[in-house]
Amino acid sequence: MPETILERAKGLQGETVALRRWFHAHPEPSFKEYKTAARVREVLKQLGIEFQTAGETGTVGGIPGRLDHPVIALRADIDALEIHEKNEASYRSENDGLMHACGHDAHTAALLTAAKILVQQKDRLAGTIKLIFQPAEELGEGAAAVIGSGLLDDVDAFLGIHVRPGLPGGTLALQAGPVMAGANSLKIDVWGKSGHAGRPHETVDAIVAGAEIVGALQTIVSREIAPTEAVVISVSQFHAGTRDNIIANHARISGTVRVTSEEVRRYIAPAIRRVVAGISAAHQVESQVICDYATPVLYNSDRLYPIVREAAEKALPEISIQGVTAELGTEDFSAYGKIAPVFFAFVGTGGQFSIHHEQFDIDEEALAIAATLHASVAINYFERQER
């Protein structure tokens, strides 16, 4: 019997783990992933895979098959987070204040392993595979930068994979429709009149007005949006004042809006402006609201879902597959949907700590599963086109 994709991925597990641990130990911030990109390119060269650069740290490799089209792109993100790691593993971060706390080290290693598998299966490929190693996902700007390079203009479908600690190891989560939120940035400035803290009646207190705005914003979600909708307005920063005995004349409130429906997004921004304007009038302050579009909702393609599901069931027959409830984290993978249909899958990694936690880590058995899913979806995509 010929070796299956999963058996090949398991046979490469030692190399995959070594790569993942190297990436984990050498995290780099968004758009500054120089050593990471160099290591990725080194592996691609070893495999004989030609690649082009997208900016300084983005890389797009290509595996040609029998035909130029169709083209499917497999994507991994490569940047880390500004978090001080508190794990004591041998592969803990060597760059103080930076950590792969979102699994991008695993994504990169798994896609490189998939590339090793796929380059040996070129005769089976009835189309072309592009391998995207994308910078700056954490800024929400990396996908747009790669798209701007023009290297993906001919892509017909995109697949992305993310590790998920909320899922047990050995589990996949696949779902058509919205799976991750779209975001708007939120910045609110409030201007009042400063004065002595012992004579508040002679001032216009920006902090009092700002505090009421923070509380009132939550009533938009709780009283104006249907409870069945997934939406959140989170105030994450409130800056005001210079010292204890001066009433503040300015407050800056900032945060984020997350939605899973474009209809709700269209409602939210005007509602925020209305609430802020009303409270500002009541407190006699001036205000300004900026609630700009940041990232689109990530919608998994209905057309790609059966292709991904079938590939998973054939290549990973022992794996539990479940649906996924849309979550309010964002992913700039959604930007690729402007070019072609996209699908974003989740691989369970177990563990007690969530992504973006200083003790986040993964069950490394998920690496072989992610690599297998990448490779099997690409092959199944081409086979489906020929049926």
mmCIF file with all atom_site columns, N, CA, C and O in Angstrom, residues 182-184 220 224-225 229 231 257-274 291-293 297 299:
data_model
loop_
_atom_site.group_PDB
_atom_site.id
_atom_site.type_symbol
_atom_site.label_atom_id
_atom_site.label_alt_id
_atom_site.label_comp_id
_atom_site.label_asym_id
_atom_site.label_entity_id
_atom_site.label_seq_id
_atom_site.pdbx_PDB_ins_code
_atom_site.Cartn_x
_atom_site.Cartn_y
_atom_site.Cartn_z
_atom_site.occupancy
_atom_site.B_iso_or_equiv
_atom_site.pdbx_formal_charge
_atom_site.auth_seq_id
_atom_site.auth_comp_id
_atom_site.auth_asym_id
_atom_site.auth_atom_id
_atom_site.pdbx_PDB_model_num
ATOM 1   N N  . GLY A 1 182 ? -15.561 40.514 11.965 1.00 0.00 ? 182 GLY A N  1
ATOM 2   C CA . GLY A 1 182 ? -14.993 41.703 11.353 1.00 0.00 ? 182 GLY A CA 1
ATOM 3   C C  . GLY A 1 182 ? -14.854 42.763 12.434 1.00 0.00 ? 182 GLY A C  1
ATOM 4   O O  . GLY A 1 182 ? -15.521 42.706 13.469 1.00 0.00 ? 182 GLY A O  1
ATOM 5   N N  . ALA A 1 183 ? -13.961 43.720 12.211 1.00 0.00 ? 183 ALA A N  1
ATOM 6   C CA . ALA A 1 183 ? -13.690 44.711 13.250 1.00 0.00 ? 183 ALA A CA 1
ATOM 7   C C  . ALA A 1 183 ? -13.758 46.129 12.706 1.00 0.00 ? 183 ALA A C  1
ATOM 8   O O  . ALA A 1 183 ? -13.456 46.381 11.539 1.00 0.00 ? 183 ALA A O  1
ATOM 9   N N  . ASN A 1 184 ? -14.166 47.053 13.588 1.00 0.00 ? 184 ASN A N  1
ATOM 10  C CA . ASN A 1 184 ? -13.987 48.481 13.400 1.00 0.00 ? 184 ASN A CA 1
ATOM 11  C C  . ASN A 1 184 ? -13.102 48.987 14.524 1.00 0.00 ? 184 ASN A C  1
ATOM 12  O O  . ASN A 1 184 ? -13.224 48.528 15.676 1.00 0.00 ? 184 ASN A O  1
ATOM 13  N N  . ILE A 1 220 ? -25.932 49.763 23.706 1.00 0.00 ? 220 ILE A N  1
ATOM 14  C CA . ILE A 1 220 ? -26.181 49.563 22.278 1.00 0.00 ? 220 ILE A CA 1
ATOM 15  C C  . ILE A 1 220 ? -26.272 48.070 21.989 1.00 0.00 ? 220 ILE A C  1
ATOM 16  O O  . ILE A 1 220 ? -27.178 47.596 21.299 1.00 0.00 ? 220 ILE A O  1
ATOM 17  N N  . GLU A 1 224 ? -30.108 47.337 21.754 1.00 0.00 ? 224 GLU A N  1
ATOM 18  C CA . GLU A 1 224 ? -30.422 47.725 20.377 1.00 0.00 ? 224 GLU A CA 1
ATOM 19  C C  . GLU A 1 224 ? -30.113 46.641 19.347 1.00 0.00 ? 224 GLU A C  1
ATOM 20  O O  . GLU A 1 224 ? -30.557 46.736 18.204 1.00 0.00 ? 224 GLU A O  1
ATOM 21  N N  . ILE A 1 225 ? -29.333 45.641 19.741 1.00 0.00 ? 225 ILE A N  1
ATOM 22  C CA . ILE A 1 225 ? -28.955 44.561 18.829 1.00 0.00 ? 225 ILE A CA 1
ATOM 23  C C  . ILE A 1 225 ? -29.632 43.270 19.285 1.00 0.00 ? 225 ILE A C  1
ATOM 24  O O  . ILE A 1 225 ? -29.688 42.985 20.490 1.00 0.00 ? 225 ILE A O  1
ATOM 25  N N  . GLU A 1 229 ? -27.447 37.930 17.744 1.00 0.00 ? 229 GLU A N  1
ATOM 26  C CA . GLU A 1 229 ? -26.295 38.410 16.989 1.00 0.00 ? 229 GLU A CA 1
ATOM 27  C C  . GLU A 1 229 ? -25.045 38.388 17.862 1.00 0.00 ? 229 GLU A C  1
ATOM 28  O O  . GLU A 1 229 ? -25.090 38.720 19.054 1.00 0.00 ? 229 GLU A O  1
ATOM 29  N N  . VAL A 1 231 ? -21.913 40.239 18.696 1.00 0.00 ? 231 VAL A N  1
ATOM 30  C CA . VAL A 1 231 ? -21.346 41.579 18.540 1.00 0.00 ? 231 VAL A CA 1
ATOM 31  C C  . VAL A 1 231 ? -20.828 42.048 19.896 1.00 0.00 ? 231 VAL A C  1
ATOM 32  O O  . VAL A 1 231 ? -21.375 41.682 20.947 1.00 0.00 ? 231 VAL A O  1
ATOM 33  N N  . VAL A 1 257 ? -14.689 47.371 17.955 1.00 0.00 ? 257 VAL A N  1
ATOM 34  C CA . VAL A 1 257 ? -16.034 46.849 17.711 1.00 0.00 ? 257 VAL A CA 1
ATOM 35  C C  . VAL A 1 257 ? -15.870 45.559 16.924 1.00 0.00 ? 257 VAL A C  1
ATOM 36  O O  . VAL A 1 257 ? -15.125 45.513 15.940 1.00 0.00 ? 257 VAL A O  1
ATOM 37  N N  . ARG A 1 258 ? -16.553 44.490 17.330 1.00 0.00 ? 258 ARG A N  1
ATOM 38  C CA . ARG A 1 258 ? -16.480 43.211 16.621 1.00 0.00 ? 258 ARG A CA 1
ATOM 39  C C  . ARG A 1 258 ? -17.888 42.784 16.225 1.00 0.00 ? 258 ARG A C  1
ATOM 40  O O  . ARG A 1 258 ? -18.820 42.822 17.043 1.00 0.00 ? 258 ARG A O  1
ATOM 41  N N  . VAL A 1 259 ? -18.028 42.354 14.970 1.00 0.00 ? 259 VAL A N  1
ATOM 42  C CA . VAL A 1 259 ? -19.327 41.944 14.445 1.00 0.00 ? 259 VAL A CA 1
ATOM 43  C C  . VAL A 1 259 ? -19.153 40.685 13.601 1.00 0.00 ? 259 VAL A C  1
ATOM 44  O O  . VAL A 1 259 ? -18.065 40.398 13.103 1.00 0.00 ? 259 VAL A O  1
ATOM 45  N N  . THR A 1 260 ? -20.215 39.947 13.444 1.00 0.00 ? 260 THR A N  1
ATOM 46  C CA . THR A 1 260 ? -20.210 38.807 12.520 1.00 0.00 ? 260 THR A CA 1
ATOM 47  C C  . THR A 1 260 ? -21.240 38.996 11.410 1.00 0.00 ? 260 THR A C  1
ATOM 48  O O  . THR A 1 260 ? -21.552 38.064 10.683 1.00 0.00 ? 260 THR A O  1
ATOM 49  N N  . SER A 1 261 ? -21.729 40.209 11.283 1.00 0.00 ? 261 SER A N  1
ATOM 50  C CA . SER A 1 261 ? -22.713 40.540 10.254 1.00 0.00 ? 261 SER A CA 1
ATOM 51  C C  . SER A 1 261 ? -22.422 41.939 9.739  1.00 0.00 ? 261 SER A C  1
ATOM 52  O O  . SER A 1 261 ? -22.248 42.879 10.535 1.00 0.00 ? 261 SER A O  1
ATOM 53  N N  . GLU A 1 262 ? -22.375 42.102 8.420  1.00 0.00 ? 262 GLU A N  1
ATOM 54  C CA . GLU A 1 262 ? -22.151 43.431 7.857  1.00 0.00 ? 262 GLU A CA 1
ATOM 55  C C  . GLU A 1 262 ? -23.348 44.345 8.105  1.00 0.00 ? 262 GLU A C  1
ATOM 56  O O  . GLU A 1 262 ? -23.198 45.563 8.208  1.00 0.00 ? 262 GLU A O  1
ATOM 57  N N  . GLU A 1 263 ? -24.527 43.773 8.227  1.00 0.00 ? 263 GLU A N  1
ATOM 58  C CA . GLU A 1 263 ? -25.712 44.579 8.547  1.00 0.00 ? 263 GLU A CA 1
ATOM 59  C C  . GLU A 1 263 ? -25.562 45.215 9.925  1.00 0.00 ? 263 GLU A C  1
ATOM 60  O O  . GLU A 1 263 ? -25.862 46.401 10.123 1.00 0.00 ? 263 GLU A O  1
ATOM 61  N N  . VAL A 1 264 ? -25.091 44.436 10.904 1.00 0.00 ? 264 VAL A N  1
ATOM 62  C CA . VAL A 1 264 ? -24.873 44.975 12.248 1.00 0.00 ? 264 VAL A CA 1
ATOM 63  C C  . VAL A 1 264 ? -23.769 46.019 12.217 1.00 0.00 ? 264 VAL A C  1
ATOM 64  O O  . VAL A 1 264 ? -23.856 47.060 12.876 1.00 0.00 ? 264 VAL A O  1
ATOM 65  N N  . ARG A 1 265 ? -22.700 45.766 11.451 1.00 0.00 ? 265 ARG A N  1
ATOM 66  C CA . ARG A 1 265 ? -21.618 46.748 11.356 1.00 0.00 ? 265 ARG A CA 1
ATOM 67  C C  . ARG A 1 265 ? -22.161 48.104 10.889 1.00 0.00 ? 265 ARG A C  1
ATOM 68  O O  . ARG A 1 265 ? -21.778 49.153 11.405 1.00 0.00 ? 265 ARG A O  1
ATOM 69  N N  . ARG A 1 266 ? -23.046 48.063 9.869  1.00 0.00 ? 266 ARG A N  1
ATOM 70  C CA . ARG A 1 266 ? -23.600 49.318 9.343  1.00 0.00 ? 266 ARG A CA 1
ATOM 71  C C  . ARG A 1 266 ? -24.433 50.052 10.394 1.00 0.00 ? 266 ARG A C  1
ATOM 72  O O  . ARG A 1 266 ? -24.541 51.285 10.352 1.00 0.00 ? 266 ARG A O  1
ATOM 73  N N  . TYR A 1 267 ? -25.010 49.314 11.340 1.00 0.00 ? 267 TYR A N  1
ATOM 74  C CA . TYR A 1 267 ? -25.826 49.933 12.384 1.00 0.00 ? 267 TYR A CA 1
ATOM 75  C C  . TYR A 1 267 ? -24.974 50.509 13.509 1.00 0.00 ? 267 TYR A C  1
ATOM 76  O O  . TYR A 1 267 ? -25.288 51.562 14.077 1.00 0.00 ? 267 TYR A O  1
ATOM 77  N N  . ILE A 1 268 ? -23.887 49.814 13.856 1.00 0.00 ? 268 ILE A N  1
ATOM 78  C CA . ILE A 1 268 ? -23.137 50.119 15.070 1.00 0.00 ? 268 ILE A CA 1
ATOM 79  C C  . ILE A 1 268 ? -22.513 51.512 15.055 1.00 0.00 ? 268 ILE A C  1
ATOM 80  O O  . ILE A 1 268 ? -22.635 52.273 16.020 1.00 0.00 ? 268 ILE A O  1
ATOM 81  N N  . ALA A 1 269 ? -21.808 51.874 14.000 1.00 0.00 ? 269 ALA A N  1
ATOM 82  C CA . ALA A 1 269 ? -21.083 53.143 13.994 1.00 0.00 ? 269 ALA A CA 1
ATOM 83  C C  . ALA A 1 269 ? -22.007 54.346 14.188 1.00 0.00 ? 269 ALA A C  1
ATOM 84  O O  . ALA A 1 269 ? -21.734 55.209 15.038 1.00 0.00 ? 269 ALA A O  1
ATOM 85  N N  . PRO A 1 270 ? -23.127 54.455 13.444 1.00 0.00 ? 270 PRO A N  1
ATOM 86  C CA . PRO A 1 270 ? -24.042 55.575 13.705 1.00 0.00 ? 270 PRO A CA 1
ATOM 87  C C  . PRO A 1 270 ? -24.620 55.548 15.123 1.00 0.00 ? 270 PRO A C  1
ATOM 88  O O  . PRO A 1 270 ? -24.841 56.608 15.722 1.00 0.00 ? 270 PRO A O  1
ATOM 89  N N  . ALA A 1 271 ? -24.859 54.351 15.661 1.00 0.00 ? 271 ALA A N  1
ATOM 90  C CA . ALA A 1 271 ? -25.399 54.257 17.017 1.00 0.00 ? 271 ALA A CA 1
ATOM 91  C C  . ALA A 1 271 ? -24.389 54.781 18.035 1.00 0.00 ? 271 ALA A C  1
ATOM 92  O O  . ALA A 1 271 ? -24.762 55.480 18.993 1.00 0.00 ? 271 ALA A O  1
ATOM 93  N N  . ILE A 1 272 ? -23.122 54.463 17.853 1.00 0.00 ? 272 ILE A N  1
ATOM 94  C CA . ILE A 1 272 ? -22.089 54.970 18.760 1.00 0.00 ? 272 ILE A CA 1
ATOM 95  C C  . ILE A 1 272 ? -22.035 56.495 18.695 1.00 0.00 ? 272 ILE A C  1
ATOM 96  O O  . ILE A 1 272 ? -21.986 57.182 19.728 1.00 0.00 ? 272 ILE A O  1
ATOM 97  N N  . ARG A 1 273 ? -22.080 57.030 17.495 1.00 0.00 ? 273 ARG A N  1
ATOM 98  C CA . ARG A 1 273 ? -22.028 58.491 17.357 1.00 0.00 ? 273 ARG A CA 1
ATOM 99  C C  . ARG A 1 273 ? -23.235 59.154 18.014 1.00 0.00 ? 273 ARG A C  1
ATOM 100 O O  . ARG A 1 273 ? -23.122 60.216 18.643 1.00 0.00 ? 273 ARG A O  1
ATOM 101 N N  . ARG A 1 274 ? -24.403 58.534 17.872 1.00 0.00 ? 274 ARG A N  1
ATOM 102 C CA . ARG A 1 274 ? -25.613 59.086 18.494 1.00 0.00 ? 274 ARG A CA 1
ATOM 103 C C  . ARG A 1 274 ? -25.501 59.102 20.007 1.00 0.00 ? 274 ARG A C  1
ATOM 104 O O  . ARG A 1 274 ? -25.827 60.110 20.658 1.00 0.00 ? 274 ARG A O  1
ATOM 105 N N  . CYS A 1 291 ? -14.884 55.625 14.087 1.00 0.00 ? 291 CYS A N  1
ATOM 106 C CA . CYS A 1 291 ? -15.234 54.197 14.149 1.00 0.00 ? 291 CYS A CA 1
ATOM 107 C C  . CYS A 1 291 ? -15.043 53.630 12.749 1.00 0.00 ? 291 CYS A C  1
ATOM 108 O O  . CYS A 1 291 ? -15.996 53.374 12.025 1.00 0.00 ? 291 CYS A O  1
ATOM 109 N N  . ASP A 1 292 ? -13.778 53.436 12.383 1.00 0.00 ? 292 ASP A N  1
ATOM 110 C CA . ASP A 1 292 ? -13.436 53.089 11.015 1.00 0.00 ? 292 ASP A CA 1
ATOM 111 C C  . ASP A 1 292 ? -13.417 51.578 10.781 1.00 0.00 ? 292 ASP A C  1
ATOM 112 O O  . ASP A 1 292 ? -13.034 50.797 11.657 1.00 0.00 ? 292 ASP A O  1
ATOM 113 N N  . TYR A 1 293 ? -13.769 51.199 9.573  1.00 0.00 ? 293 TYR A N  1
ATOM 114 C CA . TYR A 1 293 ? -13.696 49.811 9.118  1.00 0.00 ? 293 TYR A CA 1
ATOM 115 C C  . TYR A 1 293 ? -12.256 49.328 9.231  1.00 0.00 ? 293 TYR A C  1
ATOM 116 O O  . TYR A 1 293 ? -11.325 49.984 8.763  1.00 0.00 ? 293 TYR A O  1
ATOM 117 N N  . VAL A 1 297 ? -15.553 40.544 7.966  1.00 0.00 ? 297 VAL A N  1
ATOM 118 C CA . VAL A 1 297 ? -15.971 39.284 8.578  1.00 0.00 ? 297 VAL A CA 1
ATOM 119 C C  . VAL A 1 297 ? -15.359 38.144 7.760  1.00 0.00 ? 297 VAL A C  1
ATOM 120 O O  . VAL A 1 297 ? -15.289 38.213 6.538  1.00 0.00 ? 297 VAL A O  1
ATOM 121 N N  . TYR A 1 299 ? -15.842 34.850 6.244  1.00 0.00 ? 299 TYR A N  1
ATOM 122 C CA . TYR A 1 299 ? -16.887 33.936 5.808  1.00 0.00 ? 299 TYR A CA 1
ATOM 123 C C  . TYR A 1 299 ? -16.255 32.744 5.095  1.00 0.00 ? 299 TYR A C  1
ATOM 124 O O  . TYR A 1 299 ? -15.598 32.911 4.065  1.00 0.00 ? 299 TYR A O  1
#
